[in-house]
Amino acid sequence: MRNLIRFLKRYSYIFLFIFLEGLSIYIISQNSFYQGSAITSFANEIAGNVNTKTYNISRYFTLGSSNEALVKENARLRSMIESSYVKYQHKTFQYNDTIYKQQFEYIDAKVIQKTINKRNNYFILNKGRVHGVTNNMGVISPNGIVGVVVNVSSNFSLVMSVLHQDSRPNIKNQRTKISGTLVWEGGDYSSGKLVDIPSSIPLKIGDTIITSGFSQDFPEGIMVGKIKNFKKDKGTGFYVVDIKFSVDYNKLEYVYIVKNFFKEEQVQLTKDIKNE
């Protein structure tokens, strides 16, 4: 108690000053419309700044749910764009009937577990059989190719990453249209190699590499990466090409699982060709 009294005595002038200042402001605001408005405006500005800061902090902690909503909406929109449809033209007696049929649909998913530093790497996604996911569906991200589904449970799916020795998606050079194969030989998860690219075709550093559309897993035109260097292998007549992946697989969070409505038909035709 003695310490409290000593404290009040020591700072009594400061408390008195604050009290008188507050009283003065109150009297002025009550007797002058202009000063009252100015004071109210100042107080509102302070309160507004505090509310803005509070909102920004709370918004930061809700970004996760906002991102999930955006991913769902992007999956819906991606399924609606023209590249997800194929055009059928039936020409009979000079009559053209053009029909668009949807070929691809996209299921949004979140990466819940992953590896990137092993020889063979995988992702686990939070979508499974009950969500329409089946084996051999391609998986992409907003920035490019990710992998292929290799195992499915009721609510989860296992994805073989492109960072895997058995992952060999067919790709092409966007500029030259020449196709080849993407391989990953381990080590740096940000880089891959292209094989089966004829050395007779002129390449450029910075050339964009995309999916070719030849496989049933991925639509044509999905980003893969850019050429960072290349050299000719005189013994084979092909290039040895290094690319930088467009996807940072270490930071991957949200993906799209590709559902190809024509896949069974394409697979059957491929089997028929191999059996001949």
PDB file of C-alpha atoms in Angstrom:
ATOM      1  CA  MET A   1       0.000   0.000   0.000  1.00  0.00           C
ATOM      2  CA  ARG A   2       2.866   2.305   0.900  1.00  0.00           C
ATOM      3  CA  ASN A   3       4.462   1.667  -2.502  1.00  0.00           C
ATOM      4  CA  LEU A   4       1.191   2.528  -4.280  1.00  0.00           C
ATOM      5  CA  ILE A   5       0.916   5.844  -2.417  1.00  0.00           C
ATOM      6  CA  ARG A   6       4.553   6.623  -3.220  1.00  0.00           C
ATOM      7  CA  PHE A   7       3.914   5.826  -6.902  1.00  0.00           C
ATOM      8  CA  LEU A   8       0.826   8.079  -7.066  1.00  0.00           C
ATOM      9  CA  LYS A   9       2.701  10.955  -5.413  1.00  0.00           C
ATOM     10  CA  ARG A  10       5.641  10.575  -7.756  1.00  0.00           C
ATOM     11  CA  TYR A  11       3.530  10.689 -10.923  1.00  0.00           C
ATOM     12  CA  SER A  12       0.672  12.862  -9.634  1.00  0.00           C
ATOM     13  CA  TYR A  13       1.511  15.728 -12.011  1.00  0.00           C
ATOM     14  CA  ILE A  14       1.381  13.413 -15.008  1.00  0.00           C
ATOM     15  CA  PHE A  15      -1.992  11.984 -13.958  1.00  0.00           C
ATOM     16  CA  LEU A  16      -3.304  15.500 -13.352  1.00  0.00           C
ATOM     17  CA  PHE A  17      -2.101  16.604 -16.801  1.00  0.00           C
ATOM     18  CA  ILE A  18      -3.800  13.653 -18.517  1.00  0.00           C
ATOM     19  CA  PHE A  19      -7.026  14.299 -16.607  1.00  0.00           C
ATOM     20  CA  LEU A  20      -7.057  18.000 -17.514  1.00  0.00           C
ATOM     21  CA  GLU A  21      -6.253  17.259 -21.162  1.00  0.00           C
ATOM     22  CA  GLY A  22      -9.122  14.808 -21.367  1.00  0.00           C
ATOM     23  CA  LEU A  23     -11.479  17.241 -19.669  1.00  0.00           C
ATOM     24  CA  SER A  24     -10.436  20.026 -22.074  1.00  0.00           C
ATOM     25  CA  ILE A  25     -11.029  17.863 -25.118  1.00  0.00           C
ATOM     26  CA  TYR A  26     -14.456  16.862 -23.815  1.00  0.00           C
ATOM     27  CA  ILE A  27     -15.473  20.485 -23.146  1.00  0.00           C
ATOM     28  CA  ILE A  28     -14.254  21.647 -26.572  1.00  0.00           C
ATOM     29  CA  SER A  29     -16.035  18.821 -28.388  1.00  0.00           C
ATOM     30  CA  GLN A  30     -19.292  19.589 -26.583  1.00  0.00           C
ATOM     31  CA  ASN A  31     -19.241  23.329 -27.256  1.00  0.00           C
ATOM     32  CA  SER A  32     -17.853  23.520 -30.791  1.00  0.00           C
ATOM     33  CA  PHE A  33     -19.283  21.579 -33.703  1.00  0.00           C
ATOM     34  CA  TYR A  34     -16.118  21.933 -35.803  1.00  0.00           C
ATOM     35  CA  GLN A  35     -13.668  20.886 -33.087  1.00  0.00           C
ATOM     36  CA  GLY A  36     -16.019  18.093 -32.051  1.00  0.00           C
ATOM     37  CA  SER A  37     -16.132  16.774 -35.603  1.00  0.00           C
ATOM     38  CA  ALA A  38     -12.349  16.952 -35.898  1.00  0.00           C
ATOM     39  CA  ILE A  39     -11.863  15.081 -32.642  1.00  0.00           C
ATOM     40  CA  THR A  40     -14.436  12.451 -33.615  1.00  0.00           C
ATOM     41  CA  SER A  41     -12.779  12.057 -37.015  1.00  0.00           C
ATOM     42  CA  PHE A  42      -9.368  11.619 -35.385  1.00  0.00           C
ATOM     43  CA  ALA A  43     -10.746   9.032 -32.967  1.00  0.00           C
ATOM     44  CA  ASN A  44     -12.450   7.179 -35.805  1.00  0.00           C
ATOM     45  CA  GLU A  45      -9.212   7.120 -37.780  1.00  0.00           C
ATOM     46  CA  ILE A  46      -7.351   5.590 -34.863  1.00  0.00           C
ATOM     47  CA  ALA A  47     -10.108   3.033 -34.326  1.00  0.00           C
ATOM     48  CA  GLY A  48     -10.148   2.285 -38.052  1.00  0.00           C
ATOM     49  CA  ASN A  49      -6.406   1.667 -38.118  1.00  0.00           C
ATOM     50  CA  VAL A  50      -6.683  -0.657 -35.143  1.00  0.00           C
ATOM     51  CA  ASN A  51      -9.556  -2.534 -36.790  1.00  0.00           C
ATOM     52  CA  THR A  52      -7.599  -2.807 -40.043  1.00  0.00           C
ATOM     53  CA  LYS A  53      -4.605  -4.280 -38.253  1.00  0.00           C
ATOM     54  CA  THR A  54      -6.848  -6.696 -36.379  1.00  0.00           C
ATOM     55  CA  TYR A  55      -8.569  -7.730 -39.620  1.00  0.00           C
ATOM     56  CA  ASN A  56      -5.257  -8.273 -41.399  1.00  0.00           C
ATOM     57  CA  ILE A  57      -4.023 -10.486 -38.571  1.00  0.00           C
ATOM     58  CA  SER A  58      -7.209 -12.570 -38.510  1.00  0.00           C
ATOM     59  CA  ARG A  59      -7.199 -12.738 -42.326  1.00  0.00           C
ATOM     60  CA  TYR A  60      -3.660 -14.134 -42.259  1.00  0.00           C
ATOM     61  CA  PHE A  61      -4.811 -17.045 -40.113  1.00  0.00           C
ATOM     62  CA  THR A  62      -7.739 -17.799 -42.449  1.00  0.00           C
ATOM     63  CA  LEU A  63      -5.693 -17.830 -45.664  1.00  0.00           C
ATOM     64  CA  GLY A  64      -5.612 -21.639 -45.606  1.00  0.00           C
ATOM     65  CA  SER A  65      -9.364 -21.983 -46.014  1.00  0.00           C
ATOM     66  CA  SER A  66      -9.386 -19.179 -48.610  1.00  0.00           C
ATOM     67  CA  ASN A  67      -6.713 -20.959 -50.637  1.00  0.00           C
ATOM     68  CA  GLU A  68      -8.689 -24.200 -50.555  1.00  0.00           C
ATOM     69  CA  ALA A  69     -11.761 -22.389 -51.841  1.00  0.00           C
ATOM     70  CA  LEU A  70      -9.722 -20.850 -54.669  1.00  0.00           C
ATOM     71  CA  VAL A  71      -8.283 -24.233 -55.616  1.00  0.00           C
ATOM     72  CA  LYS A  72     -11.789 -25.738 -55.815  1.00  0.00           C
ATOM     73  CA  GLU A  73     -12.973 -22.866 -57.989  1.00  0.00           C
ATOM     74  CA  ASN A  74      -9.911 -23.163 -60.244  1.00  0.00           C
ATOM     75  CA  ALA A  75     -10.583 -26.885 -60.695  1.00  0.00           C
ATOM     76  CA  ARG A  76     -14.151 -26.114 -61.724  1.00  0.00           C
ATOM     77  CA  LEU A  77     -13.052 -23.409 -64.168  1.00  0.00           C
ATOM     78  CA  ARG A  78     -10.233 -25.539 -65.573  1.00  0.00           C
ATOM     79  CA  SER A  79     -12.784 -28.255 -66.372  1.00  0.00           C
ATOM     80  CA  MET A  80     -14.819 -25.691 -68.321  1.00  0.00           C
ATOM     81  CA  ILE A  81     -12.090 -24.201 -70.527  1.00  0.00           C
ATOM     82  CA  GLU A  82     -11.882 -25.083 -74.208  1.00  0.00           C
ATOM     83  CA  SER A  83      -8.721 -27.210 -73.868  1.00  0.00           C
ATOM     84  CA  SER A  84     -10.702 -29.664 -71.708  1.00  0.00           C
ATOM     85  CA  TYR A  85     -13.019 -30.375 -74.642  1.00  0.00           C
ATOM     86  CA  VAL A  86     -12.482 -32.080 -77.972  1.00  0.00           C
ATOM     87  CA  LYS A  87     -14.214 -30.937 -81.145  1.00  0.00           C
ATOM     88  CA  TYR A  88     -16.052 -33.400 -83.345  1.00  0.00           C
ATOM     89  CA  GLN A  89     -16.838 -32.424 -86.914  1.00  0.00           C
ATOM     90  CA  HIS A  90     -19.252 -34.528 -88.922  1.00  0.00           C
ATOM     91  CA  LYS A  91     -19.420 -33.531 -92.565  1.00  0.00           C
ATOM     92  CA  THR A  92     -22.355 -35.045 -94.476  1.00  0.00           C
ATOM     93  CA  PHE A  93     -23.704 -33.618 -97.726  1.00  0.00           C
ATOM     94  CA  GLN A  94     -21.913 -30.304 -97.186  1.00  0.00           C
ATOM     95  CA  TYR A  95     -23.459 -29.949 -93.711  1.00  0.00           C
ATOM     96  CA  ASN A  96     -21.000 -29.289 -90.889  1.00  0.00           C
ATOM     97  CA  ASP A  97     -22.082 -30.325 -87.396  1.00  0.00           C
ATOM     98  CA  THR A  98     -19.525 -29.318 -84.784  1.00  0.00           C
ATOM     99  CA  ILE A  99     -19.963 -30.861 -81.345  1.00  0.00           C
ATOM    100  CA  TYR A 100     -17.818 -30.207 -78.293  1.00  0.00           C
ATOM    101  CA  LYS A 101     -17.468 -33.070 -75.843  1.00  0.00           C
ATOM    102  CA  GLN A 102     -15.730 -32.738 -72.514  1.00  0.00           C
ATOM    103  CA  GLN A 103     -12.588 -34.864 -72.324  1.00  0.00           C
ATOM    104  CA  PHE A 104     -10.998 -33.702 -69.076  1.00  0.00           C
ATOM    105  CA  GLU A 105     -12.300 -32.931 -65.618  1.00  0.00           C
ATOM    106  CA  TYR A 106     -10.217 -31.821 -62.639  1.00  0.00           C
ATOM    107  CA  ILE A 107     -10.484 -32.887 -59.004  1.00  0.00           C
ATOM    108  CA  ASP A 108      -8.845 -30.517 -56.527  1.00  0.00           C
ATOM    109  CA  ALA A 109      -6.665 -32.093 -53.829  1.00  0.00           C
ATOM    110  CA  LYS A 110      -4.187 -31.157 -51.137  1.00  0.00           C
ATOM    111  CA  VAL A 111      -0.743 -32.686 -50.636  1.00  0.00           C
ATOM    112  CA  ILE A 112      -0.613 -34.104 -47.111  1.00  0.00           C
ATOM    113  CA  GLN A 113       2.714 -35.928 -47.347  1.00  0.00           C
ATOM    114  CA  LYS A 114       5.611 -35.988 -49.790  1.00  0.00           C
ATOM    115  CA  THR A 115       9.215 -36.943 -50.423  1.00  0.00           C
ATOM    116  CA  ILE A 116      11.619 -35.171 -52.763  1.00  0.00           C
ATOM    117  CA  ASN A 117      15.111 -36.332 -51.780  1.00  0.00           C
ATOM    118  CA  LYS A 118      14.856 -40.086 -52.399  1.00  0.00           C
ATOM    119  CA  ARG A 119      15.661 -41.956 -55.594  1.00  0.00           C
ATOM    120  CA  ASN A 120      11.942 -42.637 -56.052  1.00  0.00           C
ATOM    121  CA  ASN A 121       9.546 -40.057 -54.650  1.00  0.00           C
ATOM    122  CA  TYR A 122       5.815 -39.981 -53.932  1.00  0.00           C
ATOM    123  CA  PHE A 123       3.012 -37.667 -52.856  1.00  0.00           C
ATOM    124  CA  ILE A 124      -0.033 -38.548 -50.763  1.00  0.00           C
ATOM    125  CA  LEU A 125      -3.209 -36.590 -51.544  1.00  0.00           C
ATOM    126  CA  ASN A 126      -6.358 -36.105 -49.455  1.00  0.00           C
ATOM    127  CA  LYS A 127      -8.673 -37.407 -52.191  1.00  0.00           C
ATOM    128  CA  GLY A 128      -9.454 -41.038 -52.964  1.00  0.00           C
ATOM    129  CA  ARG A 129     -11.912 -43.499 -54.411  1.00  0.00           C
ATOM    130  CA  VAL A 130     -15.003 -41.842 -52.920  1.00  0.00           C
ATOM    131  CA  HIS A 131     -14.003 -38.614 -54.676  1.00  0.00           C
ATOM    132  CA  GLY A 132     -13.746 -40.294 -58.080  1.00  0.00           C
ATOM    133  CA  VAL A 133      -9.986 -40.891 -58.094  1.00  0.00           C
ATOM    134  CA  THR A 134      -8.654 -44.049 -59.775  1.00  0.00           C
ATOM    135  CA  ASN A 135      -5.225 -45.411 -60.640  1.00  0.00           C
ATOM    136  CA  ASN A 136      -3.283 -43.916 -63.548  1.00  0.00           C
ATOM    137  CA  MET A 137      -4.851 -40.474 -63.338  1.00  0.00           C
ATOM    138  CA  GLY A 138      -2.443 -37.648 -64.061  1.00  0.00           C
ATOM    139  CA  VAL A 139      -1.766 -35.009 -61.412  1.00  0.00           C
ATOM    140  CA  ILE A 140      -0.840 -31.412 -62.188  1.00  0.00           C
ATOM    141  CA  SER A 141      -0.448 -28.146 -60.309  1.00  0.00           C
ATOM    142  CA  PRO A 142      -1.124 -24.561 -61.402  1.00  0.00           C
ATOM    143  CA  ASN A 143       2.567 -24.388 -62.359  1.00  0.00           C
ATOM    144  CA  GLY A 144       2.951 -27.683 -64.160  1.00  0.00           C
ATOM    145  CA  ILE A 145       3.183 -31.466 -64.170  1.00  0.00           C
ATOM    146  CA  VAL A 146       3.340 -33.393 -60.867  1.00  0.00           C
ATOM    147  CA  GLY A 147       2.920 -37.144 -61.388  1.00  0.00           C
ATOM    148  CA  VAL A 148       0.517 -40.072 -61.793  1.00  0.00           C
ATOM    149  CA  VAL A 149      -1.784 -41.796 -59.285  1.00  0.00           C
ATOM    150  CA  VAL A 150      -0.516 -45.338 -58.591  1.00  0.00           C
ATOM    151  CA  ASN A 151      -2.617 -46.430 -55.605  1.00  0.00           C
ATOM    152  CA  VAL A 152      -5.981 -45.379 -54.189  1.00  0.00           C
ATOM    153  CA  SER A 153      -7.812 -45.938 -50.901  1.00  0.00           C
ATOM    154  CA  SER A 154     -11.260 -44.683 -49.983  1.00  0.00           C
ATOM    155  CA  ASN A 155     -10.111 -41.193 -49.016  1.00  0.00           C
ATOM    156  CA  PHE A 156      -6.478 -40.923 -50.101  1.00  0.00           C
ATOM    157  CA  SER A 157      -4.315 -41.504 -53.144  1.00  0.00           C
ATOM    158  CA  LEU A 158      -0.634 -42.222 -53.695  1.00  0.00           C
ATOM    159  CA  VAL A 159       1.037 -40.339 -56.531  1.00  0.00           C
ATOM    160  CA  MET A 160       4.261 -41.364 -58.234  1.00  0.00           C
ATOM    161  CA  SER A 161       6.101 -38.079 -58.640  1.00  0.00           C
ATOM    162  CA  VAL A 162       7.977 -37.086 -61.783  1.00  0.00           C
ATOM    163  CA  LEU A 163      10.926 -37.344 -59.375  1.00  0.00           C
ATOM    164  CA  HIS A 164      10.901 -41.137 -59.853  1.00  0.00           C
ATOM    165  CA  GLN A 165      12.967 -43.440 -62.056  1.00  0.00           C
ATOM    166  CA  ASP A 166       9.841 -45.052 -63.537  1.00  0.00           C
ATOM    167  CA  SER A 167       8.155 -41.763 -64.384  1.00  0.00           C
ATOM    168  CA  ARG A 168       8.707 -41.091 -68.071  1.00  0.00           C
ATOM    169  CA  PRO A 169       6.012 -38.706 -69.329  1.00  0.00           C
ATOM    170  CA  ASN A 170       5.978 -37.789 -72.983  1.00  0.00           C
ATOM    171  CA  ILE A 171       6.796 -34.133 -73.597  1.00  0.00           C
ATOM    172  CA  LYS A 172       7.445 -31.761 -76.465  1.00  0.00           C
ATOM    173  CA  ASN A 173       9.237 -28.526 -77.206  1.00  0.00           C
ATOM    174  CA  GLN A 174       6.589 -25.824 -77.473  1.00  0.00           C
ATOM    175  CA  ARG A 175       8.574 -23.982 -80.158  1.00  0.00           C
ATOM    176  CA  THR A 176       9.753 -26.858 -82.390  1.00  0.00           C
ATOM    177  CA  LYS A 177       6.867 -29.285 -81.609  1.00  0.00           C
ATOM    178  CA  ILE A 178       9.408 -32.145 -81.435  1.00  0.00           C
ATOM    179  CA  SER A 179       8.523 -34.693 -78.762  1.00  0.00           C
ATOM    180  CA  GLY A 180      10.690 -36.642 -76.350  1.00  0.00           C
ATOM    181  CA  THR A 181      10.676 -38.174 -72.881  1.00  0.00           C
ATOM    182  CA  LEU A 182      11.195 -36.611 -69.458  1.00  0.00           C
ATOM    183  CA  VAL A 183      13.382 -38.575 -67.029  1.00  0.00           C
ATOM    184  CA  TRP A 184      14.721 -37.902 -63.550  1.00  0.00           C
ATOM    185  CA  GLU A 185      18.049 -39.412 -62.561  1.00  0.00           C
ATOM    186  CA  GLY A 186      18.008 -38.396 -58.904  1.00  0.00           C
ATOM    187  CA  GLY A 187      19.761 -35.628 -57.017  1.00  0.00           C
ATOM    188  CA  ASP A 188      18.471 -32.120 -57.648  1.00  0.00           C
ATOM    189  CA  TYR A 189      14.672 -32.059 -57.362  1.00  0.00           C
ATOM    190  CA  SER A 190      14.490 -28.828 -59.367  1.00  0.00           C
ATOM    191  CA  SER A 191      16.008 -30.319 -62.535  1.00  0.00           C
ATOM    192  CA  GLY A 192      15.243 -33.129 -64.966  1.00  0.00           C
ATOM    193  CA  LYS A 193      16.513 -34.474 -68.277  1.00  0.00           C
ATOM    194  CA  LEU A 194      14.987 -34.903 -71.719  1.00  0.00           C
ATOM    195  CA  VAL A 195      15.862 -37.899 -73.873  1.00  0.00           C
ATOM    196  CA  ASP A 196      14.955 -39.014 -77.394  1.00  0.00           C
ATOM    197  CA  ILE A 197      15.337 -35.471 -78.781  1.00  0.00           C
ATOM    198  CA  PRO A 198      16.995 -35.693 -82.245  1.00  0.00           C
ATOM    199  CA  SER A 199      20.208 -33.657 -82.480  1.00  0.00           C
ATOM    200  CA  SER A 200      19.192 -32.518 -85.964  1.00  0.00           C
ATOM    201  CA  ILE A 201      16.578 -30.213 -84.407  1.00  0.00           C
ATOM    202  CA  PRO A 202      17.867 -26.770 -83.333  1.00  0.00           C
ATOM    203  CA  LEU A 203      17.355 -26.115 -79.617  1.00  0.00           C
ATOM    204  CA  LYS A 204      17.625 -22.916 -77.610  1.00  0.00           C
ATOM    205  CA  ILE A 205      18.317 -22.332 -73.945  1.00  0.00           C
ATOM    206  CA  GLY A 206      15.053 -21.155 -72.439  1.00  0.00           C
ATOM    207  CA  ASP A 207      12.850 -23.226 -74.767  1.00  0.00           C
ATOM    208  CA  THR A 208       9.581 -24.123 -73.033  1.00  0.00           C
ATOM    209  CA  ILE A 209       8.822 -27.815 -72.503  1.00  0.00           C
ATOM    210  CA  ILE A 210       5.186 -28.930 -72.194  1.00  0.00           C
ATOM    211  CA  THR A 211       3.225 -32.189 -72.173  1.00  0.00           C
ATOM    212  CA  SER A 212       2.707 -33.566 -75.672  1.00  0.00           C
ATOM    213  CA  GLY A 213      -0.819 -34.908 -75.212  1.00  0.00           C
ATOM    214  CA  PHE A 214       0.268 -38.305 -76.594  1.00  0.00           C
ATOM    215  CA  SER A 215      -0.408 -40.124 -73.310  1.00  0.00           C
ATOM    216  CA  GLN A 216      -3.794 -40.650 -71.698  1.00  0.00           C
ATOM    217  CA  ASP A 217      -2.656 -39.174 -68.378  1.00  0.00           C
ATOM    218  CA  PHE A 218      -2.131 -35.505 -69.180  1.00  0.00           C
ATOM    219  CA  PRO A 219      -3.791 -32.962 -71.456  1.00  0.00           C
ATOM    220  CA  GLU A 220      -1.603 -31.343 -74.064  1.00  0.00           C
ATOM    221  CA  GLY A 221       0.181 -28.143 -73.105  1.00  0.00           C
ATOM    222  CA  ILE A 222       0.761 -28.635 -69.368  1.00  0.00           C
ATOM    223  CA  MET A 223       3.945 -26.833 -68.340  1.00  0.00           C
ATOM    224  CA  VAL A 224       6.985 -29.008 -67.561  1.00  0.00           C
ATOM    225  CA  GLY A 225       9.917 -26.597 -67.481  1.00  0.00           C
ATOM    226  CA  LYS A 226      12.514 -24.731 -69.522  1.00  0.00           C
ATOM    227  CA  ILE A 227      15.766 -25.873 -71.136  1.00  0.00           C
ATOM    228  CA  LYS A 228      18.775 -24.672 -69.139  1.00  0.00           C
ATOM    229  CA  ASN A 229      21.533 -26.403 -71.138  1.00  0.00           C
ATOM    230  CA  PHE A 230      22.046 -29.116 -73.755  1.00  0.00           C
ATOM    231  CA  LYS A 231      24.715 -30.920 -75.767  1.00  0.00           C
ATOM    232  CA  LYS A 232      24.821 -33.394 -78.621  1.00  0.00           C
ATOM    233  CA  ASP A 233      25.603 -37.041 -77.938  1.00  0.00           C
ATOM    234  CA  LYS A 234      27.598 -37.983 -81.034  1.00  0.00           C
ATOM    235  CA  GLY A 235      27.254 -41.679 -80.305  1.00  0.00           C
ATOM    236  CA  THR A 236      23.446 -41.715 -80.388  1.00  0.00           C
ATOM    237  CA  GLY A 237      22.416 -38.813 -82.592  1.00  0.00           C
ATOM    238  CA  PHE A 238      20.290 -37.362 -79.798  1.00  0.00           C
ATOM    239  CA  TYR A 239      20.629 -34.440 -77.426  1.00  0.00           C
ATOM    240  CA  VAL A 240      21.376 -34.625 -73.736  1.00  0.00           C
ATOM    241  CA  VAL A 241      19.078 -31.898 -72.389  1.00  0.00           C
ATOM    242  CA  ASP A 242      18.818 -30.493 -68.865  1.00  0.00           C
ATOM    243  CA  ILE A 243      15.677 -28.612 -67.878  1.00  0.00           C
ATOM    244  CA  LYS A 244      14.584 -26.648 -64.850  1.00  0.00           C
ATOM    245  CA  PHE A 245      11.181 -27.778 -63.615  1.00  0.00           C
ATOM    246  CA  SER A 246       8.423 -25.181 -63.549  1.00  0.00           C
ATOM    247  CA  VAL A 247       7.125 -26.637 -60.256  1.00  0.00           C
ATOM    248  CA  ASP A 248       8.894 -26.282 -56.913  1.00  0.00           C
ATOM    249  CA  TYR A 249       8.056 -29.756 -55.598  1.00  0.00           C
ATOM    250  CA  ASN A 250       9.311 -28.907 -52.123  1.00  0.00           C
ATOM    251  CA  LYS A 251       6.639 -26.204 -51.745  1.00  0.00           C
ATOM    252  CA  LEU A 252       3.802 -28.069 -53.458  1.00  0.00           C
ATOM    253  CA  GLU A 253       0.509 -27.832 -51.527  1.00  0.00           C
ATOM    254  CA  TYR A 254      -2.480 -27.942 -53.887  1.00  0.00           C
ATOM    255  CA  VAL A 255      -2.890 -30.005 -57.046  1.00  0.00           C
ATOM    256  CA  TYR A 256      -5.470 -31.110 -59.623  1.00  0.00           C
ATOM    257  CA  ILE A 257      -6.150 -34.754 -60.425  1.00  0.00           C
ATOM    258  CA  VAL A 258      -6.921 -35.186 -64.134  1.00  0.00           C
ATOM    259  CA  LYS A 259      -9.913 -37.309 -65.095  1.00  0.00           C
ATOM    260  CA  ASN A 260      -9.838 -38.291 -68.777  1.00  0.00           C
ATOM    261  CA  PHE A 261     -13.297 -39.394 -69.918  1.00  0.00           C
ATOM    262  CA  PHE A 262     -11.869 -40.997 -73.077  1.00  0.00           C
ATOM    263  CA  LYS A 263      -9.045 -42.862 -71.347  1.00  0.00           C
ATOM    264  CA  GLU A 264     -10.442 -46.405 -71.574  1.00  0.00           C
ATOM    265  CA  GLU A 265     -11.101 -45.952 -75.271  1.00  0.00           C
ATOM    266  CA  GLN A 266      -7.568 -44.662 -75.861  1.00  0.00           C
ATOM    267  CA  VAL A 267      -6.000 -47.453 -73.800  1.00  0.00           C
ATOM    268  CA  GLN A 268      -7.941 -50.125 -75.687  1.00  0.00           C
ATOM    269  CA  LEU A 269      -6.838 -48.765 -79.052  1.00  0.00           C
ATOM    270  CA  THR A 270      -3.231 -48.686 -77.853  1.00  0.00           C
ATOM    271  CA  LYS A 271      -3.499 -52.345 -76.795  1.00  0.00           C
ATOM    272  CA  ASP A 272      -4.955 -53.265 -80.175  1.00  0.00           C
ATOM    273  CA  ILE A 273      -2.009 -51.630 -81.938  1.00  0.00           C
ATOM    274  CA  LYS A 274       0.519 -53.473 -79.747  1.00  0.00           C
ATOM    275  CA  ASN A 275      -1.201 -56.810 -80.386  1.00  0.00           C
ATOM    276  CA  GLU A 276      -0.921 -56.500 -84.159  1.00  0.00           C
TER     277      GLU A 276
END
